[in-house]
Short mmCIF file of C-alpha atoms in Angstrom, two decimals:
data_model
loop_
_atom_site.label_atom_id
_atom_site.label_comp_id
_atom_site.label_asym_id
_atom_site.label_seq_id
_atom_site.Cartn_x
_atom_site.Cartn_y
_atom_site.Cartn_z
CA UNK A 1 99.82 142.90 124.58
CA UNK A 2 98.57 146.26 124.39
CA UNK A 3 94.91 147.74 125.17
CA UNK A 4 93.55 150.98 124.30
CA UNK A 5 89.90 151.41 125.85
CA UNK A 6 87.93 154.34 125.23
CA UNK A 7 90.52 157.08 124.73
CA UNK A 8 89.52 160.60 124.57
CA UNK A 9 91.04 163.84 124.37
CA UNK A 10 90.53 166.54 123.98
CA UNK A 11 92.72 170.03 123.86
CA UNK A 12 92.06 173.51 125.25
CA UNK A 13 91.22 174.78 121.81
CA UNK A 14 88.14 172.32 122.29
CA UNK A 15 89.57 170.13 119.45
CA UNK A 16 88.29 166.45 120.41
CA UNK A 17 91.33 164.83 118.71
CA UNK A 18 90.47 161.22 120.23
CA UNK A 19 87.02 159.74 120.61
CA UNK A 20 86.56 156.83 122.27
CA UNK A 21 89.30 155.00 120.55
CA UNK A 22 89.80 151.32 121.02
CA UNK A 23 92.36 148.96 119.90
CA UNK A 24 94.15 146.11 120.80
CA UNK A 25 97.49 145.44 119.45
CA UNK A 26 99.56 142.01 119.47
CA UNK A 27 103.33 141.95 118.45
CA UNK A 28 104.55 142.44 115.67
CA UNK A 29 103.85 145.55 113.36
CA UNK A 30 100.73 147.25 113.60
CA UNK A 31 99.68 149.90 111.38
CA UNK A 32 97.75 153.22 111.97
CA UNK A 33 96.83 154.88 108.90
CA UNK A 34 94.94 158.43 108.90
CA UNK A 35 95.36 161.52 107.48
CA UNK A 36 97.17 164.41 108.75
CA UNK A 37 95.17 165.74 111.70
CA UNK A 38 93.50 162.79 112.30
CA UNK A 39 94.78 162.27 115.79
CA UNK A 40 97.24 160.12 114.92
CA UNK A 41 100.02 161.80 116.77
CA UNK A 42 98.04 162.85 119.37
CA UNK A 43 97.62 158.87 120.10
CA UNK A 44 101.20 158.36 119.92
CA UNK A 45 102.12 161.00 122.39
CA UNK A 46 99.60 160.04 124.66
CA UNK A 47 100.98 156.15 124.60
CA UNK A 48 104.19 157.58 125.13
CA UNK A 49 103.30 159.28 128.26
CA UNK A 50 104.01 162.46 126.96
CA UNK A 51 100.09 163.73 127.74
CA UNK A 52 97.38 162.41 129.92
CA UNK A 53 93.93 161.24 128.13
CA UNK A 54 90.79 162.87 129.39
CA UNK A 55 89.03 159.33 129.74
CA UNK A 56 90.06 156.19 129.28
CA UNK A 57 92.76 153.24 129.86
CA UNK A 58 96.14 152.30 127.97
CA UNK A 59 97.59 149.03 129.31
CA UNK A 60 101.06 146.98 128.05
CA UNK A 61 101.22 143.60 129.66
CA UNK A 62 100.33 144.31 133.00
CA UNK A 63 101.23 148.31 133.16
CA UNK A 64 98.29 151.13 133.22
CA UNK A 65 100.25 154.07 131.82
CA UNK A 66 98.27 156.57 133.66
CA UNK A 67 99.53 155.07 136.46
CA UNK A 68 102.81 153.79 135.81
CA UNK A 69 104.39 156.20 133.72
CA UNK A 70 107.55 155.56 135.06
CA UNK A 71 107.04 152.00 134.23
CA UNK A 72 106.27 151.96 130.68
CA UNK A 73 108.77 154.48 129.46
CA UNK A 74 111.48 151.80 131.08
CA UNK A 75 109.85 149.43 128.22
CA UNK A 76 109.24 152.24 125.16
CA UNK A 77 111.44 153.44 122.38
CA UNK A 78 109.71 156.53 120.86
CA UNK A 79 110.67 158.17 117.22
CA UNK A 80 108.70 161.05 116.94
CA UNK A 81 107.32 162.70 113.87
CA UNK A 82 109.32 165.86 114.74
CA UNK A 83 112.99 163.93 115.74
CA UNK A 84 114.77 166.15 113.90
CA UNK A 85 117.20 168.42 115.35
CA UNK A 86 120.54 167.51 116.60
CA UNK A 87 123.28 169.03 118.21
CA UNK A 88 126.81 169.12 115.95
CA UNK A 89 128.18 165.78 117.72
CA UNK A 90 128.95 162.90 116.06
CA UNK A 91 126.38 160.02 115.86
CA UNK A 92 128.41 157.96 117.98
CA UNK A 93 128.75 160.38 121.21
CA UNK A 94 125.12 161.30 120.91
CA UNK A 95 123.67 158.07 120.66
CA UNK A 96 126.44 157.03 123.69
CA UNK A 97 124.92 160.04 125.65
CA UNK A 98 121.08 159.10 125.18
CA UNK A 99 122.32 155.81 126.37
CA UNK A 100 123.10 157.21 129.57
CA UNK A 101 119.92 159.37 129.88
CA UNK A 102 118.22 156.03 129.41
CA UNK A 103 120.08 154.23 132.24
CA UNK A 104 122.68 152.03 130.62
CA UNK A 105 125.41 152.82 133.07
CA UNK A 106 127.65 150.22 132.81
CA UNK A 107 130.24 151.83 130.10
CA UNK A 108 131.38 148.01 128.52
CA UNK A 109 128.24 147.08 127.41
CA UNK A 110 126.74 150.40 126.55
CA UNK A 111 130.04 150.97 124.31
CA UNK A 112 128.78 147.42 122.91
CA UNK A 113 124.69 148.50 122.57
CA UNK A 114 125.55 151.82 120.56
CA UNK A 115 128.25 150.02 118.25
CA UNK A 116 125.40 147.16 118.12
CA UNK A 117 122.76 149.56 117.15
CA UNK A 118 124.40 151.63 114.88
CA UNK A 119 125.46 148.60 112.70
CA UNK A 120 122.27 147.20 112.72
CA UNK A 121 120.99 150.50 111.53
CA UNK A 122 123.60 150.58 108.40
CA UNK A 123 124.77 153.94 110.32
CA UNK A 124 128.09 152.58 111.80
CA UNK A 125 130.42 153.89 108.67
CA UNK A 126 129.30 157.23 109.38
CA UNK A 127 129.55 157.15 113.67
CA UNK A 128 131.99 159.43 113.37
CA UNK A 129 130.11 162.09 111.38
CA UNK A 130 127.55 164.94 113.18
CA UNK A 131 124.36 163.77 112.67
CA UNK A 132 123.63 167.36 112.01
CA UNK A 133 125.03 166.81 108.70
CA UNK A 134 123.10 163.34 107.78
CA UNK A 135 120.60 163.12 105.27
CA UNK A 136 116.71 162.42 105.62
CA UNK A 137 116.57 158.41 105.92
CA UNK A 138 120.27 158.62 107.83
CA UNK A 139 118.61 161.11 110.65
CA UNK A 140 115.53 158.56 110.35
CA UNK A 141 117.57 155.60 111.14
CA UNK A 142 119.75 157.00 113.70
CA UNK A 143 115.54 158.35 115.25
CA UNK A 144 115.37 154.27 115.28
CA UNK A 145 118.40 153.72 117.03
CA UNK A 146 117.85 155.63 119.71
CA UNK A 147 114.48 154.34 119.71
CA UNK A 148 115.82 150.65 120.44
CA UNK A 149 118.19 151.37 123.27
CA UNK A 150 117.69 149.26 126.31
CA UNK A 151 116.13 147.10 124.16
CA UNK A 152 112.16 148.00 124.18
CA UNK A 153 109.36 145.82 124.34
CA UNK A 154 107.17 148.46 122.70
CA UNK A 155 108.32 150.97 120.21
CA UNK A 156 106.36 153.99 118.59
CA UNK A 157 107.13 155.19 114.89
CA UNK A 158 105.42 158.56 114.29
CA UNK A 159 105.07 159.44 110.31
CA UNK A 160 108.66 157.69 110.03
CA UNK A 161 109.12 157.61 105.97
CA UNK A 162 107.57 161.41 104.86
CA UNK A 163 109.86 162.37 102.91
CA UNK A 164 112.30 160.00 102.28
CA UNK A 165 113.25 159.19 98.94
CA UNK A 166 111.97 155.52 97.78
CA UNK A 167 116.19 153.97 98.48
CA UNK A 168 115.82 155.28 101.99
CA UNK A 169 112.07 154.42 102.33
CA UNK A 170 112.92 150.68 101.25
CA UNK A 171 116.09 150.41 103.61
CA UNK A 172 113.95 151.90 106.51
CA UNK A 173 110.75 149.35 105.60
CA UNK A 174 113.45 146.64 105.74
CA UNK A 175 115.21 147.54 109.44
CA UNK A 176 111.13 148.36 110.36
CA UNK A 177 110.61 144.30 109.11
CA UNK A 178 113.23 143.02 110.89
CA UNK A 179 112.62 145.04 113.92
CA UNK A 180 108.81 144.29 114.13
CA UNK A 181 109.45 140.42 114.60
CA UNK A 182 109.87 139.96 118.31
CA UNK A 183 108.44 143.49 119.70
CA UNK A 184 105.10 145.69 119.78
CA UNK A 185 105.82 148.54 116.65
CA UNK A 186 103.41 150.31 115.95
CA UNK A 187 103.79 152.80 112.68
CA UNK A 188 101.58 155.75 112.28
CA UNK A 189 101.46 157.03 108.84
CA UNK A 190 99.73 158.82 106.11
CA UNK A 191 101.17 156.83 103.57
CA UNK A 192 99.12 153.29 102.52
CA UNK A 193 101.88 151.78 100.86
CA UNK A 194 103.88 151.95 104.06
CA UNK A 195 101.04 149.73 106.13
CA UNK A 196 100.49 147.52 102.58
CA UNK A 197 104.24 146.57 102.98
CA UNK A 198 104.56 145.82 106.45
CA UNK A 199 101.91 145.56 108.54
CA UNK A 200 99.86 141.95 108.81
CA UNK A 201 97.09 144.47 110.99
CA UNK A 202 95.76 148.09 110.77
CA UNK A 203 93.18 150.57 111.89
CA UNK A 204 91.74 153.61 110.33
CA UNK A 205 91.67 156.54 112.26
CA UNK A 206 90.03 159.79 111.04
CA UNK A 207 88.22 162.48 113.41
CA UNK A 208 89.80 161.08 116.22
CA UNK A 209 88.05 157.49 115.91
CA UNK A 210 88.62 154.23 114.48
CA UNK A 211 86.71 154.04 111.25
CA UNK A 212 87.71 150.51 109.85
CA UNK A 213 90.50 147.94 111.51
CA UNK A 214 91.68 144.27 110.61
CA UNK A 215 93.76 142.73 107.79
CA UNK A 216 94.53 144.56 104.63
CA UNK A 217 94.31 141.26 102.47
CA UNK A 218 91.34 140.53 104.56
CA UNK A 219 89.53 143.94 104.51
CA UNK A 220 90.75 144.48 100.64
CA UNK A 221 88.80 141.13 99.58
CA UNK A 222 85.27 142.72 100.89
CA UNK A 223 85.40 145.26 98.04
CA UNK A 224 85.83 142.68 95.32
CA UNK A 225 83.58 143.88 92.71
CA UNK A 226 82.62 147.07 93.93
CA UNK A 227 85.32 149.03 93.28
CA UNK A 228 84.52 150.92 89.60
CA UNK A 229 87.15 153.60 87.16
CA UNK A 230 86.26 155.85 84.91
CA UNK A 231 88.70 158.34 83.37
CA UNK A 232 87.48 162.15 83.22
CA UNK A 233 88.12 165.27 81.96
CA UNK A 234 88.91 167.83 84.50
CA UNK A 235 85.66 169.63 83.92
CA UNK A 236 83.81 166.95 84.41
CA UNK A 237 85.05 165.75 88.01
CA UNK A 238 82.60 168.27 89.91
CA UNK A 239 79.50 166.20 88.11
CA UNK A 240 81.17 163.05 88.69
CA UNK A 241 81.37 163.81 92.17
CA UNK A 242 77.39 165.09 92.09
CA UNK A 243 75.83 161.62 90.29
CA UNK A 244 78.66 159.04 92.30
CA UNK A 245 80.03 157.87 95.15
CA UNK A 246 83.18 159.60 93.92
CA UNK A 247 86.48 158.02 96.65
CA UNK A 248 89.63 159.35 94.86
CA UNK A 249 90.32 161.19 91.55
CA UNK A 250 94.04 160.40 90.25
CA UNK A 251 95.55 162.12 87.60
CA UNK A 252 97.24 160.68 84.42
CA UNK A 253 98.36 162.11 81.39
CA UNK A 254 96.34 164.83 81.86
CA UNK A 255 93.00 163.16 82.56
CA UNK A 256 91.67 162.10 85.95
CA UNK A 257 90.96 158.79 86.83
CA UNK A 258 87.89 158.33 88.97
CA UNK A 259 87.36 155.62 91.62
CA UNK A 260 83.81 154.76 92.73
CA UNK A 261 82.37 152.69 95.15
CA UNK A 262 79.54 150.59 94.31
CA UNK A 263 77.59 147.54 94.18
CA UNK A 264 77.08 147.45 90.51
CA UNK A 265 78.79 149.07 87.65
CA UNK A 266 77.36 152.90 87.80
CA UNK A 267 76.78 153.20 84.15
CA UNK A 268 77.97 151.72 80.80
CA UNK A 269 81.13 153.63 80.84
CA UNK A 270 82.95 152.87 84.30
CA UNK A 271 85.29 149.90 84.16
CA UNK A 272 85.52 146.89 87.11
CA UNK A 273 88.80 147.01 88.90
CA UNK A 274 90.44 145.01 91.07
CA UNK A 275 90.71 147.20 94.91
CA UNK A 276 93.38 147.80 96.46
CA UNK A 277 94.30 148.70 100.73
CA UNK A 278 94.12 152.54 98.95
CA UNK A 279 90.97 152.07 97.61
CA UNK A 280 89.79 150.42 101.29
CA UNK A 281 91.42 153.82 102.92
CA UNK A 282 89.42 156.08 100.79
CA UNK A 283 86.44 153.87 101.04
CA UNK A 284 86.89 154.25 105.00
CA UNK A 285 87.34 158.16 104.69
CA UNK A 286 84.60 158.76 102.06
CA UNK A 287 82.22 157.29 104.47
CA UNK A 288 83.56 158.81 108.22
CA UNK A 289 83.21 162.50 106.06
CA UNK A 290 79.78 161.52 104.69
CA UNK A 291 79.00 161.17 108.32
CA UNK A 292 80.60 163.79 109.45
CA UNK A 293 78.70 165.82 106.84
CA UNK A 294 74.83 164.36 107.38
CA UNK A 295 75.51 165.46 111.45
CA UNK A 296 76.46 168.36 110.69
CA UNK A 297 73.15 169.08 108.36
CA UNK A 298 71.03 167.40 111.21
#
């Protein structure tokens, strides 16, 4: 339903935040996992319309964006990674007044779609209340709301659960679930649990290009046995890192825990064990910056 082909961009600070990026994304939710500067933002805003690509095409259904900006924002419900200020209204009249900025004119059944909306987003106890005054995951939820008015076919979550305590995460992961059954979401995130939980597909993005893309069960399976741990003193890590293909350290009572990636155990002390879609993400990264690194040398 939707096509990215060949994205770039880059910004006036000569920052190339998207190369060439390519995707193709079916309903339903779709992860896009990266770290912070990544690009993954800088994809988000340009799906929304809110920037033009250098190079490349974006098309939903039959819509080019580029061309039809107009078009696809008619069809979008955007929650931004910064959607967080708010006048000192309550959640009711400002959701009722981003209605109207989104053309639901008809006062009956907008009065119906903000009532609808709010209940649906467990917010409807507290429509009376600013939503200055709401906590993290409320502000979050009510960011959804007005994401889903005029009822979207495509809808945009940008970094939606930093932050959030794990109660809030889990009740936003569930509305997220429920919402990601009939329509194009697509969640950009940091965070690997968030795509383990909901996402059935996901892409990698790191220096502005897809490194890795699929199904986490799918793409988790291809590292059986080659995933190694070895706990470490902190001293230690630095040589680690020099003899291994070190992909994350973890700490635990005090010691590190060392992941490695490998085809065979690297020595008598490192342990199998079993991967996991974090263990595929740092897999993914460990190899992009190894890249990154040998063209830089060259």
């Amino acid at each position: 339903m939707l096509t990215i082909d060949n994205l770039s961009k880059t910004y006036a600070n000569n920052v190339k935040a998207l190369d060439n990026v390519s995707l193709n994304i079916d309903k339903g939710m779709f992860g896009l996992l990266g770290p912070n500067g990544a690009g993954k933002s800088s994809l988000m805003r340009t799906i929304a319309t809110l920037q033009q690509a250098d190079s490349g095409n974006i098309i939903f259904q039959d819509i080019n964006v580029k061309n039809n900006p107009e078009k696809i924002r008619q069809r979008l419900g955007y929650l931004p990674q910064d959607f967080d200020v708010y006048p000192r209204i309550s959640a009711f009249d400002l959701l009722n007044h981003m209605a109207i900025l989104k053309g639901l004119n008809d006062k009956k059944s907008r009065k119906q779609a903000v009532e609808g909306l709010l209940a649906q987003t467990n917010l409807w106890e507290a429509r009376k209340k600013a939503v200055s005054t709401f906590s993290g995951g409320m502000k979050q939820r009510f960011g959804i709301a007005q994401a889903l008015l005029g009822d979207p076919d495509l809808i945009i979550v940008d970094e939606p659960t930093a932050g959030l305590d794990p109660e809030e995460r889990n009740r936003f992961h569930n509305l997220l679930s429920e919402i990601g059954e009939n329509k194009v979401v697509i969640l950009s995130t940091h965070i690997v649990d968030d795509v383990e939980e909901l996402c059935s597909k996901f892409a990698i993005l790191e220096a502005g290009q897809i490194q890795l893309q699929g199904n986490p069960i799918d793409l988790t399976h291809r590292l059986d046995g080659t995933i190694w741990r070895k706990t470490v003193k902190k001293e230690e890590i630095e040589q680690v890192k020099k003899q291994f293909k070190v992909i994350s350290t973890r700490l635990k009572s005090g010691n590190t825990i060392v992941h490695v990636n490998a085809q065979q155990a690297p020595d008598a002390s490192f342990e199998a064990v079993k991967p996991d879609l974090e263990d595929v993400y740092f897999t993914a990264l460990y190899k992009a910056r190894n890249k990154q690194d040998t063209t830089k040398a060259a």
